[in-house]
Coordinates of C-alpha atoms in Angstrom, one line a residue:
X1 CA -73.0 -73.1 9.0
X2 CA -74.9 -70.1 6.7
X3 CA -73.0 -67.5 5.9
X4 CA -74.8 -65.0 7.9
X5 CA -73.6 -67.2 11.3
X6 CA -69.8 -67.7 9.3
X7 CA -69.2 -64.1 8.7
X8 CA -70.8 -62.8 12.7
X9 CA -68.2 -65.5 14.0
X10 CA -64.8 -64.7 12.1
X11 CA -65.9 -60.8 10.7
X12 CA -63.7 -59.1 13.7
X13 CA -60.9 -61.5 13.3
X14 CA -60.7 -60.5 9.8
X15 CA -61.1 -57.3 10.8
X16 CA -58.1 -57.3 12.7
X17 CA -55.7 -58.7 11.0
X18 CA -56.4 -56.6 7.9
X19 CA -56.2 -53.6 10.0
X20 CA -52.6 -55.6 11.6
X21 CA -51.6 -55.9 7.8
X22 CA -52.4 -52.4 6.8
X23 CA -50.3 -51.6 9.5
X24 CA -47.2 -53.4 8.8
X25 CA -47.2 -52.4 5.2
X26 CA -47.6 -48.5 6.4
X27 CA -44.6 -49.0 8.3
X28 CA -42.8 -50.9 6.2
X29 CA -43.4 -48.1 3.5
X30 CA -41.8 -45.9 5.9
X31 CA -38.9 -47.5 7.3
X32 CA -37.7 -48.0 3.4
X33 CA -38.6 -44.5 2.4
X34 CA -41.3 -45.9 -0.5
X35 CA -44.4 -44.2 0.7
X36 CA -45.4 -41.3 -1.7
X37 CA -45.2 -38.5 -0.6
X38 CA -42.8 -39.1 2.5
X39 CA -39.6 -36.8 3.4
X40 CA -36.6 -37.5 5.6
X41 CA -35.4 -34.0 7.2
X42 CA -32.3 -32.4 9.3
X43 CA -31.7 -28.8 10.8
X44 CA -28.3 -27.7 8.9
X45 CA -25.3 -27.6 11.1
X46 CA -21.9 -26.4 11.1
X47 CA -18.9 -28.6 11.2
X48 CA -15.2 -28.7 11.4
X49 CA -13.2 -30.9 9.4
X50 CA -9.7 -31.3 9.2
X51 CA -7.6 -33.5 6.6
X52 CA -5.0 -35.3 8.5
X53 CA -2.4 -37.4 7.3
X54 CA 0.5 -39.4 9.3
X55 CA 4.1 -40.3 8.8
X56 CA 7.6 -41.3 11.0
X57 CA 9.5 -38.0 11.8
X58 CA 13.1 -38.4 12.8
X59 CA 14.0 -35.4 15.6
X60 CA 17.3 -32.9 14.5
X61 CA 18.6 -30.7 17.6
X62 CA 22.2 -29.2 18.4
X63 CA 23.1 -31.7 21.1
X64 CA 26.4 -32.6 23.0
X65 CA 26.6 -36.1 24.8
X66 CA 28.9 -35.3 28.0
X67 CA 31.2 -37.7 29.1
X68 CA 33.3 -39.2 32.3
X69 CA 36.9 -40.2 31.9
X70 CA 36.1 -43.5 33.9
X71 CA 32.7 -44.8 35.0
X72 CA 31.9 -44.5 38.6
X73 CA 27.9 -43.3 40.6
X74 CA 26.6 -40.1 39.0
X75 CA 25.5 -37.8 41.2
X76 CA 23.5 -35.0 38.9
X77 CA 23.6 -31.5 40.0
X78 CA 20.9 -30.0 38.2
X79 CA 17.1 -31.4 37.2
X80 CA 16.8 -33.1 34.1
X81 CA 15.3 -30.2 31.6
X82 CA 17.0 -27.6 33.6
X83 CA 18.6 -24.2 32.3
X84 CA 21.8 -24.4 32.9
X85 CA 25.1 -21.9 31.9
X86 CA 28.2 -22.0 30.2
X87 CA 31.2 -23.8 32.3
X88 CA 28.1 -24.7 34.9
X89 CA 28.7 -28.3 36.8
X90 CA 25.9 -30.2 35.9
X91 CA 27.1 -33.6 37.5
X92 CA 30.1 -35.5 39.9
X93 CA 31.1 -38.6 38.5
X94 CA 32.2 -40.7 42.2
X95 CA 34.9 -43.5 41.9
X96 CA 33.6 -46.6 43.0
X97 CA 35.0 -50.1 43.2
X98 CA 31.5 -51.9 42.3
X99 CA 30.4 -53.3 38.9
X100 CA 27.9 -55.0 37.2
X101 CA 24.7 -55.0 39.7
X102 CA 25.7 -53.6 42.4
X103 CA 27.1 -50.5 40.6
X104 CA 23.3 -50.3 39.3
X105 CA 21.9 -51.0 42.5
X106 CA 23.9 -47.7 43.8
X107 CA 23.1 -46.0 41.8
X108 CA 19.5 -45.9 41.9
X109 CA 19.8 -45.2 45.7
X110 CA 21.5 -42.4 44.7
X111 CA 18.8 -41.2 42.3
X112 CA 16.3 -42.1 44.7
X113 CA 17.8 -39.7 47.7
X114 CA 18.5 -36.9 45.2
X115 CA 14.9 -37.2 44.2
X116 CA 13.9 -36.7 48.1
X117 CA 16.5 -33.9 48.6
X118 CA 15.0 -32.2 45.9
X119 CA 11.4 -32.4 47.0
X120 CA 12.4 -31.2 50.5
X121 CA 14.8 -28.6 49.6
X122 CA 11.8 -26.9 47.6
X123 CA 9.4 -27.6 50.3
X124 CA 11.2 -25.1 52.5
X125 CA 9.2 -21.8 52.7
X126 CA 11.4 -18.3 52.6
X127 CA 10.7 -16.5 56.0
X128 CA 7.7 -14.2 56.4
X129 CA 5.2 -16.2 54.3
X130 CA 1.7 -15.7 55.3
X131 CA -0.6 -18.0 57.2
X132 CA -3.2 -17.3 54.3
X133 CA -1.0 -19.3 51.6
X134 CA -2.0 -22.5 53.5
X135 CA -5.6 -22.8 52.1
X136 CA -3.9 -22.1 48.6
X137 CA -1.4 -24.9 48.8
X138 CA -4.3 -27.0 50.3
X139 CA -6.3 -26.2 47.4
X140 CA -3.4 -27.0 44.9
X141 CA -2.2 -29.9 46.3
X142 CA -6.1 -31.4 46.2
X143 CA -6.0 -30.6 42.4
X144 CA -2.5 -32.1 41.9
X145 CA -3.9 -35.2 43.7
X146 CA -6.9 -35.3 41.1
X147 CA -4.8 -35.1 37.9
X148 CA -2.9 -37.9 39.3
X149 CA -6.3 -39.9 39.5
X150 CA -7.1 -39.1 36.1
X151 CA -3.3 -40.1 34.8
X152 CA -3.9 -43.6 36.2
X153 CA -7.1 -44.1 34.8
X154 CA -6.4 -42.8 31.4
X155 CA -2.8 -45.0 31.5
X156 CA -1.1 -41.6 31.2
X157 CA 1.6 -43.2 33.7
X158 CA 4.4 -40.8 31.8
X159 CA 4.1 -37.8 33.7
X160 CA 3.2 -39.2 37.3
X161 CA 6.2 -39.1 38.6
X162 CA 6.5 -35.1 38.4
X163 CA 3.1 -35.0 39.4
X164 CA 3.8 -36.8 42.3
X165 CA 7.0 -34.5 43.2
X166 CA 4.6 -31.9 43.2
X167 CA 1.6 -32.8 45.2
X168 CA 4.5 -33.4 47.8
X169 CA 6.1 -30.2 47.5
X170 CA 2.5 -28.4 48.1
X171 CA 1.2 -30.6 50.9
X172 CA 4.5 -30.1 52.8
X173 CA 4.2 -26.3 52.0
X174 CA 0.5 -26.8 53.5
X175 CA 1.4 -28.5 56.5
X176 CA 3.9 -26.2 57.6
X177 CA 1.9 -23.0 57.4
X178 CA -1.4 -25.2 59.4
X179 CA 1.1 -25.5 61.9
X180 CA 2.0 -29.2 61.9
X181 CA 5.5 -29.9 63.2
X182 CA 7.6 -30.4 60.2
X183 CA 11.8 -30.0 60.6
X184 CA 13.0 -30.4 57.3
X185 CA 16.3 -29.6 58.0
X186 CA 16.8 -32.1 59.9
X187 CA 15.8 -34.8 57.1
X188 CA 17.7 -33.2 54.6
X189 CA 20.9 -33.4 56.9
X190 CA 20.2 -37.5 57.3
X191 CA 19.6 -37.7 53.8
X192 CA 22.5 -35.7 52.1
X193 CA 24.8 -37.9 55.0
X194 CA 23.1 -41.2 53.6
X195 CA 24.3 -39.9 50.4
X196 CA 27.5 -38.6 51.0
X197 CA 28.4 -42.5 52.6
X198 CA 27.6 -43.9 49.0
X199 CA 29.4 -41.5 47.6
X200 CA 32.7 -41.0 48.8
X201 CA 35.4 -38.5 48.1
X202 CA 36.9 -38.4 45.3
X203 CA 35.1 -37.3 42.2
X204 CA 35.3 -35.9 38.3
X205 CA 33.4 -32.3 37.7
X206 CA 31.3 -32.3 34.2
X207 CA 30.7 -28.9 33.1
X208 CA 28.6 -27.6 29.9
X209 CA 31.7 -26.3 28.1
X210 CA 34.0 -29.2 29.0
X211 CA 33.5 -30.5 24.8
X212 CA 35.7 -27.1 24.0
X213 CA 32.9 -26.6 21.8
X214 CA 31.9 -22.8 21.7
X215 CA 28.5 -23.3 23.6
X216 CA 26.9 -20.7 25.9
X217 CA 23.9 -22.1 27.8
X218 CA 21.6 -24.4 27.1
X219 CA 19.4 -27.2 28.7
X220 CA 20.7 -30.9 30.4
X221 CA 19.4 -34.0 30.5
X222 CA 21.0 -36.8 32.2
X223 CA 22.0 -39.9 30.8
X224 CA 18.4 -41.5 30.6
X225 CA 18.4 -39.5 27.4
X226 CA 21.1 -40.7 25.5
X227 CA 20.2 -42.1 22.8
X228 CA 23.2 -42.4 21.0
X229 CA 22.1 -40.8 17.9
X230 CA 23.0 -37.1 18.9
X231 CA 25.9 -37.1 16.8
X232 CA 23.7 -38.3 13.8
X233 CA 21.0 -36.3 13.4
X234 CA 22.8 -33.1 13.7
X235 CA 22.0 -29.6 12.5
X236 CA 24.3 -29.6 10.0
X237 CA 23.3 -33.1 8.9
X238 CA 19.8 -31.4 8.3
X239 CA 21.2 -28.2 6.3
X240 CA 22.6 -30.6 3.8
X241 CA 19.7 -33.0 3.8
X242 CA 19.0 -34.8 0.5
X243 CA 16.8 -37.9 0.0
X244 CA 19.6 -40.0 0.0
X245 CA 21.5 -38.5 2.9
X246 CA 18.1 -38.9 5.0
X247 CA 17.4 -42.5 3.7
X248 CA 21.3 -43.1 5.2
X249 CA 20.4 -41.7 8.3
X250 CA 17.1 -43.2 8.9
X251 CA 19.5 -46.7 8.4
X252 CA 22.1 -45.6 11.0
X253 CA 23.0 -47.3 14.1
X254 CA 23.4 -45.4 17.5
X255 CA 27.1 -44.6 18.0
X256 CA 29.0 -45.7 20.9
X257 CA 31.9 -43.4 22.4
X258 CA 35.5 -44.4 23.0
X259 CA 35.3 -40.8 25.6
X260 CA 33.9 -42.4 28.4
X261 CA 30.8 -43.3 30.3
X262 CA 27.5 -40.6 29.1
X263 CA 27.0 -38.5 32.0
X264 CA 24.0 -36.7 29.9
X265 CA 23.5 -34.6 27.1
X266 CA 23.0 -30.7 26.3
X267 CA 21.0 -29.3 24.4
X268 CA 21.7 -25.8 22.6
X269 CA 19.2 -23.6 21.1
X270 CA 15.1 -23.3 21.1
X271 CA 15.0 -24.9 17.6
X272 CA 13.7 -28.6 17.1
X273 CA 13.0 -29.8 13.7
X274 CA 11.2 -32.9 12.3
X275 CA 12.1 -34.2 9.1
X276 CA 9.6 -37.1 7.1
X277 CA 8.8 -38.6 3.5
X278 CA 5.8 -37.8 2.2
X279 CA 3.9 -38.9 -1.2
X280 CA 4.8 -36.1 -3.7
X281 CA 1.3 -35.6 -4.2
X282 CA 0.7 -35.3 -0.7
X283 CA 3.8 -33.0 -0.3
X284 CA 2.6 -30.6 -2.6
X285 CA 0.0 -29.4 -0.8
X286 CA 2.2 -27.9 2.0
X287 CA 4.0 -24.9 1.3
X288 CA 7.2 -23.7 2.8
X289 CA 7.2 -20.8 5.5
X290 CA 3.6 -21.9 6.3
X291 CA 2.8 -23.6 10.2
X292 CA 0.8 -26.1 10.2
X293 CA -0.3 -28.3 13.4
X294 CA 0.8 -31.6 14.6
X295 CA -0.2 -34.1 16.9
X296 CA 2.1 -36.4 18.8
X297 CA 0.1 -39.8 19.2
X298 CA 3.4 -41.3 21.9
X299 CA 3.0 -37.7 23.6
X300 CA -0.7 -38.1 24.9
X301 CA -1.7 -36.8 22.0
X302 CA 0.1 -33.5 22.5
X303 CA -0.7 -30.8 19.6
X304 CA 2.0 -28.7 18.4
X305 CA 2.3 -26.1 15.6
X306 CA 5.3 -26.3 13.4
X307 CA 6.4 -24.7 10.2
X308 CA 7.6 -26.2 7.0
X309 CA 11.3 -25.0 6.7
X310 CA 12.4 -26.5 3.5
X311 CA 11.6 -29.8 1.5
X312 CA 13.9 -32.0 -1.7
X313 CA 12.8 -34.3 -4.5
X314 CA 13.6 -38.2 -4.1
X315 CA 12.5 -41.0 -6.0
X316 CA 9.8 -42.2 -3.4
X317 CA 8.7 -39.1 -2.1
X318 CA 9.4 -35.8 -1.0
X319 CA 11.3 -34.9 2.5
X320 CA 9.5 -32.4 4.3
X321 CA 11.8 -30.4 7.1
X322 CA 9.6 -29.0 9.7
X323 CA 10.8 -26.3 12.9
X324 CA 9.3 -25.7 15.9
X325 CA 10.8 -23.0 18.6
X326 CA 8.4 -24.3 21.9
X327 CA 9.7 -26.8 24.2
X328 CA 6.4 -27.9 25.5
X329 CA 6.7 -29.4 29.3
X330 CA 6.5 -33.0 29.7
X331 CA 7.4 -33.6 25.8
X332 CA 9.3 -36.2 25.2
X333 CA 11.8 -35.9 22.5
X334 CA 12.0 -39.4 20.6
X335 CA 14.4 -39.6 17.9
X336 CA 11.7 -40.8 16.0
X337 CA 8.0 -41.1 16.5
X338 CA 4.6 -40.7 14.5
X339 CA 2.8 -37.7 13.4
X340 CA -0.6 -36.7 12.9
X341 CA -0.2 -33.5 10.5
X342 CA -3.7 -31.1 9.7
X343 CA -2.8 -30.7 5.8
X344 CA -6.0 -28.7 5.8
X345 CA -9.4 -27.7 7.5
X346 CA -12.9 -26.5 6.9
X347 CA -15.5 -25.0 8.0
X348 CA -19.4 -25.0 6.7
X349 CA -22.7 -26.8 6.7
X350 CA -22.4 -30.8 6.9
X351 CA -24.6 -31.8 4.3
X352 CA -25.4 -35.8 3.1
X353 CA -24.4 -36.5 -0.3
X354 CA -28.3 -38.3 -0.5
X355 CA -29.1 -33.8 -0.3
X356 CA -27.3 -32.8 -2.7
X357 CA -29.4 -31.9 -6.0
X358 CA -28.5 -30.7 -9.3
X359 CA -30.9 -28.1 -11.7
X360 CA -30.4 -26.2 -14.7
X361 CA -30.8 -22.1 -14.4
X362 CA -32.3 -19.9 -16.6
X363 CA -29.0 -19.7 -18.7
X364 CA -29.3 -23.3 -18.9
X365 CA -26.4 -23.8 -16.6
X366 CA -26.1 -26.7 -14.2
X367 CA -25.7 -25.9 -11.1
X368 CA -25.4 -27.6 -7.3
X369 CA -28.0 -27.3 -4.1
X370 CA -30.3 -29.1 -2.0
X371 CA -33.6 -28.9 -1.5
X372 CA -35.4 -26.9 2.2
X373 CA -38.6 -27.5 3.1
X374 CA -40.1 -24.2 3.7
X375 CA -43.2 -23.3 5.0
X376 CA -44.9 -26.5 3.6
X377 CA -43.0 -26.1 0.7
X378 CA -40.2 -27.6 -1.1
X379 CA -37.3 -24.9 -2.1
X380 CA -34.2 -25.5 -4.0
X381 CA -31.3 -23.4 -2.7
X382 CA -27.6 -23.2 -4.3
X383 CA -24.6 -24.6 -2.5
X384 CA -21.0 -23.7 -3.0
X385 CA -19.4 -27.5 -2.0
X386 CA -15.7 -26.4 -0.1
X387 CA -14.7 -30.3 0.5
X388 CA -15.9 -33.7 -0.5
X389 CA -15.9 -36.4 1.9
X390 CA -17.1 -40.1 2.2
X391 CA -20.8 -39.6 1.8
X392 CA -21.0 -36.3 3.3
X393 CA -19.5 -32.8 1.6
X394 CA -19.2 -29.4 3.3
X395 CA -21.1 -26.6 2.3
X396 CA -20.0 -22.6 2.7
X397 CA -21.9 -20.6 4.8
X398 CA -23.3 -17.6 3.5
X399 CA -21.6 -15.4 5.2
X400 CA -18.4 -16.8 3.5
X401 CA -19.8 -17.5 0.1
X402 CA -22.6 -15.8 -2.1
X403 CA -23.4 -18.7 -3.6
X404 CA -24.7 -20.6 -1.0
X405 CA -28.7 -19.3 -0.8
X406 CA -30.0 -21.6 2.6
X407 CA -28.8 -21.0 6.1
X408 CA -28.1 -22.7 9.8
X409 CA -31.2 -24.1 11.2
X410 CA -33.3 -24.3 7.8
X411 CA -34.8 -27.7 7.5
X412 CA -32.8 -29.8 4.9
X413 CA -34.0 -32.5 3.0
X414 CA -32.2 -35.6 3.0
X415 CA -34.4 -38.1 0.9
X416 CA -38.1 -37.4 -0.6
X417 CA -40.3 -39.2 -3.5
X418 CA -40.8 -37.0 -6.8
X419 CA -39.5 -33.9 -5.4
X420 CA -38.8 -30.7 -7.3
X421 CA -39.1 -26.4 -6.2
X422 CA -42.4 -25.3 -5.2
X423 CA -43.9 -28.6 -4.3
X424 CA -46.5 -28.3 -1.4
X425 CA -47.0 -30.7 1.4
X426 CA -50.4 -30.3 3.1

């Protein structure tokens, strides 16, 4: 075969794959950022960042554990978490000749009816309410319903069951102003009778007060919230906190009570604290009299802002004693539980640390920036760096430092080939 025929049979065949080569290479040259010449680029953002560090707090409140005399079905007269007064009855404690399981089995019937009493009692409507509230509790009721939805499919199974109360409460409110034919009395006469046959007659009264501790009013919970650490961490436990009396505590087993069976608990007061070891280090970056906000991981992630009352010096660390004045609904109150604390936060430009260029002034000064690209043209502008992070700092804005010379929405260059200020692209 000449040469002539060799080359008119393979010529586009080489043609193609040279043109196929040149075209791997080009991108190639592009996907590892070797071509001369090329730029990676980003718009310039704002971003919040916020420094969070976690530890084990251990939960301080001015609590009473009420007792019975002699154990017996509880019968509570007030909602767990209610307001109640000084020398209020809070609870009957029933004789009863059963034990063991069948004590148990009684009472959670008796829970069980008090729960429906409760929802029917606040069912009832007071006379005179308009017709026109029906669409209202209709439209209530059907968002009630949805957050339950939501709770089940998040796992958030802790507050269903007072969701459910309500969405019961408002679609009985609902059907009795739409006119369905709804006797409540009636239902809660069989109930409180059902009740009143578990029961029996003769009972113990608890009151708030009964401790003969001077205690005006205050909040009950029933006996689901003993933990048996309420004499423990105490109030005045916490004013004389060292690091030693804290490690003691944090090593402490719940008492037990030679006063009786725990009908509940009160507590006094709208003060919680939360005290925790921290690394000294750490610890020294909080400063006393300051809030600071918290996040309760075992609460659905429930934010709260405290404020650092007081801290001491130990070997390992520093205790940190935080207050808070809000009881938050639906918080539970664990004697101990993790923390997310925000130690601080910042706001600014997110800029990649792969931006971030260094020159020397006209004083011969070093200073910081990052290179725009401007109108074709490569432009070094200052940076005033608030917070360093893993491969990304944050940059002030202008409007919060002079320093900074570039602004939101200028196009940032994140990687380039022999760049310096006043290079043009064309």
């Amino acid at each position: 075969m000449t040469r002539i025929a060799f080359l008119k049979k393979y010529i586009l065949k080489f043609a193609i794959a040279l043109a196929l080569l040149g075209l791997i290479v080009y991108m190639l040259a592009h996907a590892t950022g070797f071509l001369a010449g090329s730029l990676y680029t980003m718009p310039v953002r704002t971003i919040s960042d916020r420094q969070i560090t976690a530890a084990t707090a251990y939960l301080f409140r001015d609590e009473r554990v009420l007792y019975a005399a002699e154990g017996g079905i509880m019968d509570t007269l007030v909602e767990s978490g209610s307001k109640v007064g000084k020398n209020v009855s809070v609870a009957r404690v029933y004789e009863s000749a059963l034990a063991g399981d069948e004590l148990e089995q009684a009472q959670r019937v008796v829970d069980d009816l008090n729960r429906m009493i409760r929802i029917l009692e606040q069912s009832e409507l007071s006379e005179g309410t308009p017709v026109s509230e029906a669409n209202e509790y209709r439209a209530e009721a059907k968002k009630n319903y949805l957050f339950i939805r939501e709770a089940i499919t998040s796992g958030s199974l802790k507050a269903l069951a007072g969701l459910e109360d309500t969405f019961l409460i408002l679609l009985n409110r609902y059907m009795t102003l739409s006119g369905k034919e709804v006797d409540f009395s009636a239902s809660l006469a069989e109930l409180r009778a059902q009740k009143e046959s578990l029961l029996g007659g003769t009972y113990t009264e608890i009151r708030n007060g009964d401790d003969g501790e001077k205690r005006s009013s205050g909040t009950f919970y029933d006996s689901s919230y003993v933990d048996g650490c309420e004499g423990i961490f105490t109030v005045s436990a916490l004013d004389a906190l060292t690091a030693d009396s804290f490690a003691q505590l944090r090593q402490a087993s719940a008492e037990t009570s030679d006063a009786g069976a725990a009908v509940g608990k009160m507590v006094y007061g709208y003060s919680w604290y939360l005290a925790m070891e921290l690394d000294s280090t750490l610890a020294s970056r909080f400063s006393v009299g300051h809030a600071y906000g918290f996040s309760f991981p075992q609460n659905e992630g429930t934010a709260i802002s405290l404020t650092l009352e007081k801290t001491c010096e130990g070997e390992n660390g520093t205790i940190l004693v935080f207050r808070s004045d809000d009881t938050p609904a639906d918080f539970d109150y664990y004697r101990s539980q993790t923390v997310e604390i925000t130690v601080d936060s910042c706001e600014g430009f997110y800029v990649p640390e792969s931006a971030l260029q260094t020159m020397t002034d006209e004083n011969g000064t070093e200073v910081i920036g990052v290179y725009i690209f401007e109108n074709s043209t490569v432009r070094f502008r200052r940076a005033d760096i608030l917070y360093r992070g893993d491969g990304y700092c944050i940059v002030a804005r202008p409007e919060d430092s002079a320093l900074t010379k570039f602004d939101e929405n200028d196009i940032l260059i994140t990687s380039g080939k022999d760049l310096y200020d006043g290079k043009v692209y064309q």
